[in-house]
């Protein structure tokens, strides 16, 4: 209701239809009736203690955290904190200097970049200083509270002027009074006592104003500040089953407005509160549903490349399907952990002896030659970038060729694939061994998969000639099954994982 919109601050009021009002706006409404639904049966406003607790629990980091402030304050108090924050940024008194930081950071900057150590002073004690006029400004610091002051010198008519300011961006902080007794050679002493003036020092070019005793810099352009909310996770979970709340959400009409998720609500008595025993009934908590629907968190696999911000109650489902879930490296002993796309770069950089990572199209047969001593070969699909791994192993006196899709989340709704792998033997096509199978997934948590893992085909060692193994491989994406379709219900479905077909089996389209 407030123009422009301001953060909700307790006490918060709500009408029966869920419209909200802060205390200031409610006091201006005639008869305490909701202005949105006065003709629609919404009724008068009433206190909303549950939302008061939620609003107080929503905390944000100070926007000046990059300048050293470590406070997390309730969102409704963030503006007031920002006005008082001692880490609010200021500029540098040196004209043309691009520094921007807190007063404490300014001390280090001046010492390092302008080689001017700060002059220490203490409150309530006089300090005699001898300052050259060639230096237009000097920094003073009170060590107990780390307050920073700027003493500047300038010309005023035929004489000179001395001004003192406290370097801070927030003028609402505690005021201080100073006494200045300047003296110059061959000139009569002049004394003055005045309140230390507070000026905001921001980025820009310097300006000396000796008459009013202030040194200021031209203000910098206003910058947009993005805030990240910090909220206790308990506010977003059902107090009964402790699972994340998702619409619809119900609240009992008692003083504490005890909550229940949809599943728990169906199992609770409807005419008295399960927690405090108050007589009443449940109703939808539209306000909390809006809050829960807008509460988003970054994917836990953000460090591996996922940029999704997902609704909190959908985060677990997203994590189970995220294509950036980390996997390992097929090389034994390699400590790599990263997404499949990161694995491609890792193999190229750290294991170049296994050859370049091939890019292959789906739906076409292509040839691959591997040395018998080569344990694995990686390649990826041109269409979607999925990473696959062909590996060699020994199983019962035979050489096995297995193929897996490298990913940690291989279940639905991830894309599914089928493959055909042909081991080309010297005797011609009639002697070749072949298998057709659905492609399994592997996160490679223990290195290259075991010889019997995934889709594999075995060939007697004596049938192989030379030092190389010749393969023909084809991979096809499987169609997305219709909702509710049973696995394996169609006659053309893929055989069980790892089950090879006869070498004369035909490719199933």
Coordinates of N, CA, C and O in Angstrom, one line a residue, residues 322-498:
X322 N 20.0 -33.0 -12.1 CA 21.0 -32.0 -12.6 C 22.1 -32.7 -13.4 O 22.8 -33.6 -13.0
X323 N 22.3 -32.2 -14.6 CA 23.3 -32.7 -15.5 C 24.7 -32.3 -15.1 O 25.7 -32.8 -15.7
X324 N 24.8 -31.4 -14.2 CA 26.1 -31.0 -13.7 C 26.6 -31.7 -12.5 O 27.6 -31.4 -11.9
X325 N 25.8 -32.8 -12.0 CA 26.2 -33.6 -10.9 C 27.6 -34.1 -11.1 O 27.9 -34.6 -12.2
X326 N 28.5 -34.1 -10.1 CA 29.9 -34.4 -10.4 C 30.1 -35.9 -10.6 O 29.5 -36.8 -10.1
X327 N 31.1 -36.2 -11.4 CA 31.6 -37.5 -11.7 C 33.1 -37.6 -11.5 O 33.7 -36.5 -11.3
X328 N 33.7 -38.7 -11.6 CA 35.1 -38.9 -11.5 C 35.8 -39.0 -12.8 O 35.3 -38.7 -13.9
X329 N 37.1 -39.4 -12.8 CA 37.9 -39.6 -14.0 C 38.1 -41.1 -14.2 O 38.3 -41.8 -13.2
X330 N 38.1 -41.6 -15.4 CA 38.4 -43.0 -15.6 C 39.8 -43.5 -15.3 O 40.0 -44.7 -15.2
X331 N 40.7 -42.5 -15.2 CA 42.1 -42.9 -15.0 C 42.3 -43.3 -13.5 O 41.9 -42.5 -12.6
X332 N 42.8 -44.5 -13.2 CA 42.9 -44.9 -11.9 C 43.8 -44.0 -11.0 O 44.9 -43.6 -11.5
X333 N 43.4 -43.6 -9.8 CA 44.1 -42.8 -9.0 C 44.0 -41.3 -9.2 O 44.5 -40.5 -8.4
X334 N 43.3 -40.9 -10.3 CA 43.2 -39.5 -10.6 C 42.1 -38.9 -9.6 O 41.0 -39.4 -9.5
X335 N 42.4 -37.7 -8.9 CA 41.5 -37.2 -7.9 C 40.5 -36.3 -8.5 O 39.7 -35.6 -7.8
X336 N 40.3 -36.2 -9.8 CA 39.4 -35.2 -10.4 C 38.0 -35.5 -10.0 O 37.5 -36.6 -9.9
X337 N 37.2 -34.4 -9.7 CA 35.8 -34.4 -9.5 C 35.2 -33.2 -10.2 O 35.6 -32.1 -9.9
X338 N 34.2 -33.4 -11.0 CA 33.6 -32.3 -11.8 C 32.5 -32.8 -12.6 O 32.2 -34.0 -12.7
X339 N 31.9 -31.9 -13.3 CA 30.8 -32.2 -14.2 C 31.3 -33.0 -15.5 O 32.5 -32.9 -15.8
X340 N 30.4 -33.7 -16.2 CA 30.9 -34.3 -17.4 C 31.5 -33.4 -18.4 O 32.5 -33.7 -19.1
X341 N 31.0 -32.2 -18.5 CA 31.6 -31.2 -19.5 C 33.0 -30.8 -19.0 O 33.9 -30.6 -19.8
X342 N 33.2 -30.7 -17.6 CA 34.5 -30.4 -17.1 C 35.4 -31.6 -17.3 O 36.6 -31.4 -17.5
X343 N 34.9 -32.8 -17.3 CA 35.7 -34.0 -17.6 C 36.4 -33.9 -18.9 O 37.5 -34.4 -19.1
X344 N 35.6 -33.4 -19.9 CA 36.2 -33.4 -21.3 C 37.5 -32.5 -21.3 O 38.5 -32.9 -21.9
X345 N 37.4 -31.3 -20.7 CA 38.6 -30.5 -20.6 C 39.7 -31.1 -19.8 O 40.9 -31.0 -20.1
X346 N 39.3 -31.8 -18.7 CA 40.3 -32.4 -17.8 C 41.1 -33.5 -18.6 O 42.3 -33.6 -18.5
X347 N 40.4 -34.4 -19.3 CA 41.1 -35.4 -20.1 C 42.0 -34.9 -21.1 O 43.2 -35.3 -21.3
X348 N 41.6 -33.8 -21.8 CA 42.4 -33.2 -22.8 C 43.7 -32.6 -22.3 O 44.7 -32.7 -22.9
X349 N 43.5 -32.0 -21.0 CA 44.7 -31.3 -20.4 C 45.6 -32.3 -19.6 O 46.8 -32.1 -19.7
X350 N 45.0 -33.2 -18.9 CA 45.8 -34.0 -18.0 C 46.1 -35.4 -18.5 O 47.1 -36.1 -18.0
X351 N 45.4 -36.0 -19.5 CA 45.6 -37.3 -20.0 C 45.6 -37.3 -21.5 O 44.9 -38.1 -22.1
X352 N 46.5 -36.5 -22.1 CA 46.5 -36.4 -23.6 C 47.0 -37.7 -24.2 O 46.7 -37.9 -25.4
X353 N 47.6 -38.7 -23.5 CA 48.1 -39.9 -24.1 C 46.9 -40.8 -24.5 O 47.1 -41.7 -25.3
X354 N 45.7 -40.5 -24.0 CA 44.6 -41.3 -24.5 C 43.9 -40.8 -25.7 O 42.9 -41.2 -26.1
X355 N 44.6 -39.8 -26.3 CA 44.1 -39.3 -27.6 C 43.1 -38.2 -27.4 O 42.6 -38.0 -26.3
X356 N 42.8 -37.5 -28.5 CA 41.7 -36.4 -28.4 C 40.4 -37.0 -28.1 O 40.1 -38.2 -28.4
X357 N 39.5 -36.2 -27.4 CA 38.1 -36.7 -27.2 C 37.3 -36.5 -28.5 O 37.2 -35.4 -29.0
X358 N 36.8 -37.6 -28.9 CA 36.1 -37.5 -30.2 C 34.7 -36.9 -30.1 O 34.0 -37.1 -29.1
X359 N 34.3 -36.3 -31.1 CA 32.9 -35.8 -31.3 C 32.2 -36.6 -32.3 O 32.6 -36.7 -33.5
X360 N 31.1 -37.3 -31.9 CA 30.5 -38.2 -32.9 C 29.0 -37.9 -33.0 O 28.4 -37.4 -32.0
X361 N 28.4 -38.1 -34.2 CA 27.0 -37.9 -34.3 C 26.1 -39.1 -33.9 O 26.6 -40.2 -33.9
X362 N 24.9 -38.9 -33.5 CA 24.0 -39.9 -33.1 C 23.4 -40.5 -34.4 O 23.2 -39.8 -35.4
X363 N 23.0 -41.8 -34.4 CA 22.3 -42.4 -35.6 C 23.2 -42.8 -36.7 O 22.7 -43.2 -37.7
X364 N 24.6 -42.7 -36.5 CA 25.5 -43.1 -37.6 C 26.6 -44.0 -37.0 O 27.0 -43.8 -35.8
X365 N 27.0 -45.0 -37.8 CA 28.0 -45.9 -37.3 C 29.4 -45.3 -37.7 O 29.6 -44.7 -38.7
X366 N 30.3 -45.4 -36.7 CA 31.6 -44.9 -36.9 C 32.7 -45.8 -36.4 O 32.4 -46.7 -35.6
X367 N 33.9 -45.7 -36.8 CA 35.0 -46.6 -36.5 C 35.9 -46.1 -35.4 O 36.1 -44.9 -35.3
X368 N 36.3 -47.0 -34.5 CA 37.2 -46.6 -33.5 C 38.3 -47.7 -33.4 O 38.0 -48.9 -33.3
X369 N 39.5 -47.3 -33.3 CA 40.7 -48.2 -33.2 C 41.3 -47.9 -31.8 O 41.7 -46.8 -31.5
X370 N 41.5 -49.0 -31.0 CA 42.1 -48.8 -29.7 C 43.3 -49.8 -29.6 O 43.1 -51.0 -30.0
X371 N 44.4 -49.4 -29.0 CA 45.4 -50.3 -28.7 C 45.0 -51.3 -27.6 O 44.2 -50.9 -26.7
X372 N 45.4 -52.5 -27.7 CA 45.0 -53.5 -26.6 C 45.5 -53.0 -25.2 O 44.9 -53.4 -24.2
X373 N 46.6 -52.3 -25.2 CA 47.0 -51.8 -23.9 C 46.3 -50.5 -23.4 O 46.5 -50.1 -22.3
X374 N 45.5 -50.0 -24.3 CA 44.7 -48.7 -23.9 C 43.5 -49.1 -23.1 O 42.6 -49.9 -23.6
X375 N 43.4 -48.6 -21.9 CA 42.3 -49.0 -21.1 C 40.9 -48.4 -21.4 O 39.9 -49.0 -21.2
X376 N 40.9 -47.2 -21.9 CA 39.7 -46.5 -22.2 C 39.8 -45.4 -23.2 O 41.0 -45.0 -23.5
X377 N 38.7 -45.0 -23.8 CA 38.7 -43.9 -24.8 C 37.3 -43.2 -24.5 O 36.3 -43.8 -24.5
X378 N 37.4 -41.8 -24.4 CA 36.2 -41.0 -24.2 C 35.8 -40.3 -25.5 O 36.6 -40.0 -26.4
X379 N 34.5 -40.1 -25.7 CA 33.9 -39.4 -26.8 C 32.6 -38.7 -26.3 O 32.1 -39.1 -25.3
X380 N 32.1 -37.8 -27.1 CA 30.9 -37.1 -26.7 C 30.0 -36.9 -27.9 O 30.4 -36.9 -29.1
X381 N 28.7 -36.9 -27.7 CA 27.7 -36.7 -28.7 C 27.7 -35.2 -29.2 O 27.6 -34.3 -28.4
X382 N 27.6 -35.1 -30.5 CA 27.6 -33.7 -31.1 C 26.3 -33.0 -30.7 O 26.4 -31.8 -30.6
X383 N 25.2 -33.7 -30.6 CA 23.9 -33.0 -30.5 C 23.7 -32.4 -29.1 O 23.2 -31.3 -28.9
X384 N 24.1 -33.2 -28.0 CA 23.8 -32.7 -26.7 C 25.0 -32.7 -25.8 O 24.9 -32.3 -24.6
X385 N 26.2 -33.1 -26.2 CA 27.4 -33.0 -25.4 C 27.6 -34.1 -24.4 O 28.5 -34.0 -23.6
X386 N 26.7 -35.1 -24.4 CA 26.8 -36.2 -23.4 C 28.1 -36.9 -23.6 O 28.6 -37.2 -24.8
X387 N 28.8 -37.3 -22.5 CA 30.1 -37.9 -22.6 C 29.9 -39.4 -22.4 O 29.2 -39.9 -21.6
X388 N 30.6 -40.2 -23.3 CA 30.6 -41.7 -23.3 C 32.0 -42.2 -23.1 O 33.0 -41.5 -23.4
X389 N 32.1 -43.4 -22.6 CA 33.4 -44.0 -22.3 C 33.4 -45.5 -22.8 O 32.5 -46.2 -22.4
X390 N 34.3 -45.8 -23.7 CA 34.6 -47.2 -24.1 C 35.8 -47.6 -23.3 O 36.8 -47.0 -23.3
X391 N 35.7 -48.8 -22.7 CA 36.8 -49.3 -21.9 C 37.0 -50.8 -22.2 O 36.1 -51.5 -22.6
X392 N 38.3 -51.2 -22.0 CA 38.7 -52.6 -22.2 C 39.0 -53.2 -20.8 O 39.4 -52.6 -19.9
X393 N 38.7 -54.5 -20.8 CA 39.0 -55.3 -19.5 C 39.1 -56.7 -19.8 O 38.9 -57.2 -20.9
X394 N 39.4 -57.5 -18.7 CA 39.5 -58.9 -18.8 C 38.5 -59.6 -18.0 O 38.3 -59.2 -16.8
X395 N 37.7 -60.6 -18.6 CA 36.7 -61.3 -17.8 C 36.7 -62.7 -18.3 O 36.3 -63.0 -19.4
X396 N 37.1 -63.6 -17.4 CA 37.0 -65.0 -17.7 C 37.8 -65.4 -18.9 O 37.4 -66.3 -19.7
X397 N 39.0 -64.9 -19.1 CA 39.9 -65.3 -20.2 C 39.5 -64.6 -21.5 O 40.1 -64.9 -22.6
X398 N 38.5 -63.7 -21.5 CA 38.1 -63.0 -22.7 C 38.4 -61.5 -22.5 O 38.4 -61.0 -21.4
X399 N 38.5 -60.8 -23.6 CA 38.6 -59.3 -23.6 C 37.3 -58.7 -23.8 O 36.5 -59.1 -24.7
X400 N 36.9 -57.9 -22.8 CA 35.6 -57.3 -22.9 C 35.7 -55.8 -23.3 O 36.6 -55.1 -23.0
X401 N 34.7 -55.4 -24.1 CA 34.5 -54.0 -24.5 C 33.2 -53.5 -23.9 O 32.2 -54.0 -24.2
X402 N 33.3 -52.5 -23.0 CA 32.1 -52.0 -22.4 C 31.9 -50.5 -22.8 O 32.9 -49.8 -23.1
X403 N 30.7 -50.1 -22.7 CA 30.3 -48.7 -23.1 C 29.3 -48.1 -22.0 O 28.3 -48.8 -21.7
X404 N 29.6 -47.0 -21.5 CA 28.8 -46.3 -20.5 C 28.6 -44.8 -20.8 O 29.5 -44.3 -21.5
X405 N 27.6 -44.2 -20.4 CA 27.4 -42.8 -20.4 C 27.9 -42.2 -19.1 O 27.5 -42.6 -18.0
X406 N 28.8 -41.3 -19.2 CA 29.4 -40.7 -17.9 C 28.5 -39.6 -17.4 O 28.5 -38.5 -17.9
X407 N 27.9 -39.9 -16.3 CA 27.0 -38.9 -15.6 C 26.6 -39.5 -14.3 O 26.5 -40.8 -14.1
X408 N 26.4 -38.7 -13.3 CA 25.9 -39.2 -12.0 C 24.4 -39.4 -11.9 O 24.0 -40.2 -11.1
X409 N 23.7 -38.7 -12.7 CA 22.2 -38.8 -12.7 C 21.8 -39.3 -14.0 O 21.6 -38.6 -15.0
X410 N 21.6 -40.7 -14.0 CA 21.2 -41.3 -15.3 C 19.8 -41.7 -15.4 O 19.4 -42.2 -16.5
X411 N 19.0 -41.5 -14.4 CA 17.6 -41.8 -14.4 C 16.8 -40.8 -15.1 O 17.3 -39.8 -15.6
X412 N 15.5 -41.1 -15.2 CA 14.6 -40.1 -15.8 C 14.6 -38.8 -15.0 O 14.7 -38.9 -13.8
X413 N 14.5 -37.6 -15.6 CA 14.2 -37.4 -17.0 C 15.5 -37.2 -17.9 O 15.4 -36.5 -18.9
X414 N 16.6 -37.7 -17.5 CA 17.8 -37.6 -18.3 C 17.6 -38.4 -19.6 O 16.9 -39.4 -19.7
X415 N 18.3 -37.9 -20.7 CA 18.2 -38.6 -22.0 C 18.7 -40.1 -21.9 O 19.7 -40.3 -21.1
X416 N 18.0 -41.0 -22.5 CA 18.5 -42.4 -22.5 C 18.9 -42.7 -24.0 O 18.5 -42.2 -25.0
X417 N 19.8 -43.7 -24.0 CA 20.5 -44.1 -25.3 C 20.5 -45.6 -25.4 O 20.5 -46.4 -24.4
X418 N 20.6 -46.1 -26.7 CA 20.9 -47.5 -27.0 C 22.1 -47.5 -27.9 O 22.4 -46.5 -28.6
X419 N 22.9 -48.6 -27.8 CA 24.1 -48.6 -28.6 C 24.3 -50.0 -29.3 O 23.7 -51.0 -28.9
X420 N 25.0 -49.9 -30.3 CA 25.5 -51.2 -31.0 C 27.0 -51.1 -31.1 O 27.6 -50.1 -31.6
X421 N 27.7 -52.1 -30.6 CA 29.2 -52.2 -30.6 C 29.5 -53.5 -31.3 O 29.1 -54.6 -30.9
X422 N 30.3 -53.3 -32.4 CA 30.8 -54.4 -33.2 C 32.3 -54.5 -33.0 O 33.0 -53.5 -33.3
X423 N 32.8 -55.7 -32.6 CA 34.2 -56.0 -32.6 C 34.6 -56.6 -33.9 O 34.2 -57.7 -34.2
X424 N 35.4 -55.9 -34.7 CA 35.8 -56.4 -36.1 C 36.9 -57.4 -35.9 O 38.0 -57.0 -35.4
X425 N 36.7 -58.6 -36.4 CA 37.7 -59.7 -36.4 C 38.3 -59.9 -37.8 O 37.7 -59.6 -38.8
X426 N 39.5 -60.6 -37.8 CA 40.1 -60.8 -39.1 C 39.3 -61.7 -40.1 O 39.5 -61.5 -41.3
X427 N 38.5 -62.5 -39.6 CA 37.8 -63.4 -40.5 C 36.7 -62.8 -41.3 O 36.0 -63.5 -42.1
X428 N 36.3 -61.5 -41.1 CA 35.3 -60.9 -41.9 C 34.0 -60.7 -41.1 O 34.0 -61.1 -39.9
X429 N 33.0 -60.2 -41.7 CA 31.7 -59.9 -41.0 C 31.1 -61.1 -40.3 O 30.5 -61.0 -39.3
X430 N 31.2 -62.3 -40.9 CA 30.6 -63.4 -40.3 C 31.2 -63.8 -39.0 O 30.6 -64.5 -38.1
X431 N 32.5 -63.4 -38.7 CA 33.2 -63.7 -37.5 C 33.1 -62.6 -36.5 O 33.6 -62.8 -35.3
X432 N 32.6 -61.5 -36.9 CA 32.6 -60.3 -35.9 C 31.6 -60.7 -34.7 O 30.7 -61.4 -34.9
X433 N 32.0 -60.1 -33.6 CA 31.1 -60.2 -32.4 C 30.4 -58.8 -32.2 O 31.0 -57.8 -32.4
X434 N 29.1 -58.9 -31.8 CA 28.4 -57.6 -31.7 C 27.4 -57.7 -30.5 O 27.0 -58.8 -30.1
X435 N 27.1 -56.6 -30.0 CA 26.0 -56.5 -29.0 C 25.2 -55.3 -29.2 O 25.7 -54.3 -29.7
X436 N 23.9 -55.3 -28.8 CA 23.0 -54.2 -28.9 C 22.4 -54.1 -27.5 O 21.9 -55.1 -26.9
X437 N 22.4 -52.9 -26.9 CA 22.0 -52.8 -25.5 C 21.6 -51.4 -25.2 O 22.1 -50.4 -25.9
X438 N 20.9 -51.2 -24.2 CA 20.6 -49.9 -23.6 C 21.9 -49.4 -22.9 O 22.6 -50.2 -22.3
X439 N 22.2 -48.1 -23.0 CA 23.5 -47.6 -22.4 C 23.2 -47.3 -20.9 O 22.3 -46.5 -20.6
X440 N 24.0 -47.9 -20.1 CA 24.0 -47.6 -18.7 C 24.8 -46.3 -18.4 O 25.6 -45.8 -19.2
X441 N 24.5 -45.7 -17.2 CA 25.3 -44.5 -16.7 C 26.2 -44.9 -15.6 O 26.0 -45.9 -14.9
X442 N 27.3 -44.2 -15.5 CA 28.3 -44.4 -14.5 C 28.9 -43.0 -14.1 O 29.2 -42.2 -15.0
X443 N 29.1 -42.8 -12.8 CA 29.7 -41.6 -12.3 C 31.2 -41.8 -12.2 O 31.9 -40.8 -11.8
X444 N 31.7 -42.9 -12.5 CA 33.2 -43.2 -12.5 C 33.8 -42.9 -11.1 O 34.9 -42.4 -11.0
X445 N 33.0 -43.2 -10.1 CA 33.5 -42.9 -8.7 C 34.7 -43.7 -8.4 O 35.5 -43.3 -7.5
X446 N 34.9 -44.9 -9.0 CA 36.1 -45.7 -8.7 C 37.0 -45.9 -9.9 O 37.7 -46.9 -10.0
X447 N 37.0 -44.9 -10.8 CA 37.8 -45.0 -12.1 C 36.9 -45.6 -13.2 O 35.7 -45.6 -13.2
X448 N 37.6 -46.2 -14.1 CA 36.9 -46.9 -15.3 C 36.0 -48.0 -14.7 O 36.4 -48.7 -13.8
X449 N 34.8 -48.2 -15.4 CA 33.9 -49.2 -14.9 C 34.5 -50.6 -15.0 O 35.4 -50.9 -15.8
X450 N 33.9 -51.5 -14.2 CA 34.3 -52.9 -14.2 C 34.0 -53.5 -15.5 O 33.1 -53.1 -16.3
X451 N 34.7 -54.6 -15.9 CA 34.5 -55.2 -17.3 C 33.1 -55.6 -17.6 O 32.7 -55.6 -18.7
X452 N 32.3 -56.0 -16.5 CA 31.0 -56.5 -16.8 C 29.9 -55.4 -16.4 O 28.8 -55.7 -16.3
X453 N 30.4 -54.2 -16.3 CA 29.4 -53.1 -16.0 C 29.0 -52.4 -17.3 O 29.8 -52.1 -18.2
X454 N 27.7 -52.2 -17.4 CA 27.2 -51.5 -18.6 C 27.0 -52.4 -19.7 O 26.9 -53.6 -19.6
X455 N 26.9 -51.8 -20.9 CA 26.8 -52.6 -22.1 C 28.1 -53.1 -22.5 O 29.1 -52.4 -22.8
X456 N 28.3 -54.5 -22.6 CA 29.6 -55.0 -22.9 C 29.5 -56.2 -23.8 O 28.5 -56.9 -23.9
X457 N 30.6 -56.4 -24.6 CA 30.7 -57.6 -25.4 C 32.1 -58.2 -25.2 O 33.1 -57.5 -25.0
X458 N 32.1 -59.6 -25.1 CA 33.4 -60.3 -24.9 C 33.9 -61.0 -26.1 O 33.1 -61.5 -26.9
X459 N 35.2 -61.0 -26.3 CA 35.8 -61.7 -27.4 C 37.0 -62.4 -26.9 O 37.8 -61.9 -26.1
X460 N 37.2 -63.7 -27.4 CA 38.4 -64.4 -27.0 C 39.7 -63.7 -27.5 O 39.7 -63.2 -28.6
X461 N 40.7 -63.7 -26.7 CA 41.9 -63.0 -27.0 C 42.6 -63.5 -28.3 O 43.1 -62.8 -29.1
X462 N 42.5 -64.8 -28.5 CA 43.2 -65.4 -29.6 C 42.6 -65.0 -30.9 O 43.2 -65.1 -32.0
X463 N 41.3 -64.5 -30.9 CA 40.7 -64.1 -32.1 C 41.1 -62.7 -32.5 O 40.9 -62.3 -33.7
X464 N 41.7 -61.9 -31.6 CA 42.2 -60.6 -31.9 C 43.5 -60.7 -32.6 O 44.4 -61.5 -32.2
X465 N 43.8 -59.8 -33.6 CA 45.0 -59.9 -34.3 C 45.8 -58.6 -34.0 O 45.2 -57.5 -33.9
X466 N 47.1 -58.7 -34.0 CA 47.9 -57.5 -33.8 C 47.8 -56.9 -32.4 O 47.3 -57.5 -31.4
X467 N 48.1 -55.6 -32.3 CA 48.1 -54.9 -31.0 C 46.9 -54.0 -30.9 O 46.8 -53.3 -29.9
X468 N 46.0 -54.0 -31.9 CA 44.8 -53.1 -31.9 C 43.5 -53.8 -31.9 O 43.4 -55.0 -32.3
X469 N 42.5 -53.2 -31.4 CA 41.1 -53.6 -31.4 C 40.3 -52.7 -32.3 O 40.3 -51.5 -32.1
X470 N 39.6 -53.3 -33.3 CA 38.9 -52.5 -34.2 C 37.4 -52.6 -33.9 O 36.8 -53.7 -33.7
X471 N 36.8 -51.4 -33.7 CA 35.4 -51.3 -33.3 C 34.6 -50.5 -34.3 O 35.1 -49.6 -34.9
X472 N 33.3 -50.9 -34.4 CA 32.3 -50.1 -35.0 C 31.2 -49.8 -34.0 O 30.6 -50.7 -33.4
X473 N 30.9 -48.5 -33.8 CA 30.0 -48.1 -32.8 C 28.9 -47.2 -33.3 O 29.1 -46.4 -34.2
X474 N 27.7 -47.4 -32.8 CA 26.6 -46.5 -33.2 C 25.8 -46.3 -31.9 O 25.5 -47.2 -31.2
X475 N 25.4 -45.0 -31.7 CA 24.6 -44.7 -30.5 C 23.3 -43.9 -31.0 O 23.5 -43.0 -31.9
X476 N 22.2 -44.3 -30.5 CA 20.9 -43.6 -30.8 C 20.2 -43.2 -29.5 O 20.2 -44.0 -28.6
X477 N 19.7 -42.0 -29.5 CA 18.8 -41.6 -28.4 C 17.5 -42.4 -28.4 O 16.9 -42.6 -29.4
X478 N 17.1 -42.8 -27.2 CA 15.8 -43.5 -27.1 C 14.7 -42.4 -27.0 O 14.9 -41.3 -26.4
X479 N 13.5 -42.7 -27.6 CA 12.4 -41.8 -27.5 C 12.0 -41.6 -26.0 O 12.0 -42.6 -25.3
X480 N 11.5 -40.4 -25.7 CA 11.0 -40.2 -24.3 C 9.7 -41.0 -24.1 O 8.8 -40.8 -24.9
X481 N 9.6 -41.9 -23.1 CA 8.4 -42.7 -23.0 C 7.3 -41.8 -22.5 O 7.4 -40.8 -21.8
X482 N 6.1 -42.2 -22.9 CA 4.9 -41.5 -22.5 C 4.7 -41.7 -21.0 O 5.1 -42.7 -20.4
X483 N 4.0 -40.7 -20.4 CA 3.8 -40.8 -18.9 C 3.0 -42.0 -18.6 O 2.0 -42.3 -19.2
X484 N 3.4 -42.8 -17.6 CA 2.7 -44.0 -17.1 C 3.0 -45.2 -17.9 O 2.5 -46.3 -17.6
X485 N 3.8 -45.1 -19.0 CA 4.1 -46.3 -19.8 C 5.0 -47.2 -19.0 O 6.0 -46.8 -18.4
X486 N 4.7 -48.5 -19.0 CA 5.5 -49.5 -18.3 C 6.8 -49.8 -19.0 O 6.8 -49.9 -20.2
X487 N 7.9 -49.9 -18.3 CA 9.2 -50.2 -18.9 C 9.1 -51.6 -19.5 O 8.7 -52.6 -18.9
X488 N 9.7 -51.7 -20.7 CA 9.7 -53.1 -21.3 C 8.4 -53.6 -21.8 O 8.3 -54.8 -22.1
X489 N 7.4 -52.7 -22.0 CA 6.1 -53.1 -22.4 C 6.0 -53.4 -23.9 O 5.1 -54.0 -24.4
X490 N 6.9 -52.8 -24.7 CA 6.9 -52.9 -26.1 C 7.8 -54.0 -26.6 O 8.9 -54.3 -26.0
X491 N 7.5 -54.7 -27.7 CA 8.4 -55.8 -28.2 C 9.7 -55.3 -28.6 O 10.7 -56.1 -28.7
X492 N 9.9 -54.0 -29.0 CA 11.2 -53.5 -29.5 C 12.0 -52.9 -28.4 O 13.0 -52.2 -28.7
X493 N 11.6 -53.1 -27.1 CA 12.4 -52.5 -26.0 C 13.8 -53.1 -26.0 O 14.0 -54.2 -26.4
X494 N 14.7 -52.3 -25.4 CA 16.1 -52.8 -25.3 C 16.2 -54.0 -24.4 O 15.5 -54.1 -23.4
X495 N 17.2 -54.9 -24.6 CA 17.4 -56.0 -23.7 C 18.0 -55.5 -22.4 O 18.4 -54.4 -22.3
X496 N 18.0 -56.4 -21.3 CA 18.6 -56.0 -20.1 C 20.1 -55.5 -20.3 O 20.8 -56.0 -21.1
X497 N 20.5 -54.6 -19.3 CA 21.8 -54.0 -19.4 C 22.9 -55.1 -19.4 O 22.8 -56.0 -18.5
X498 N 23.8 -55.1 -20.2 CA 24.9 -56.0 -20.2 C 24.6 -57.3 -21.0 O 25.5 -58.1 -21.2

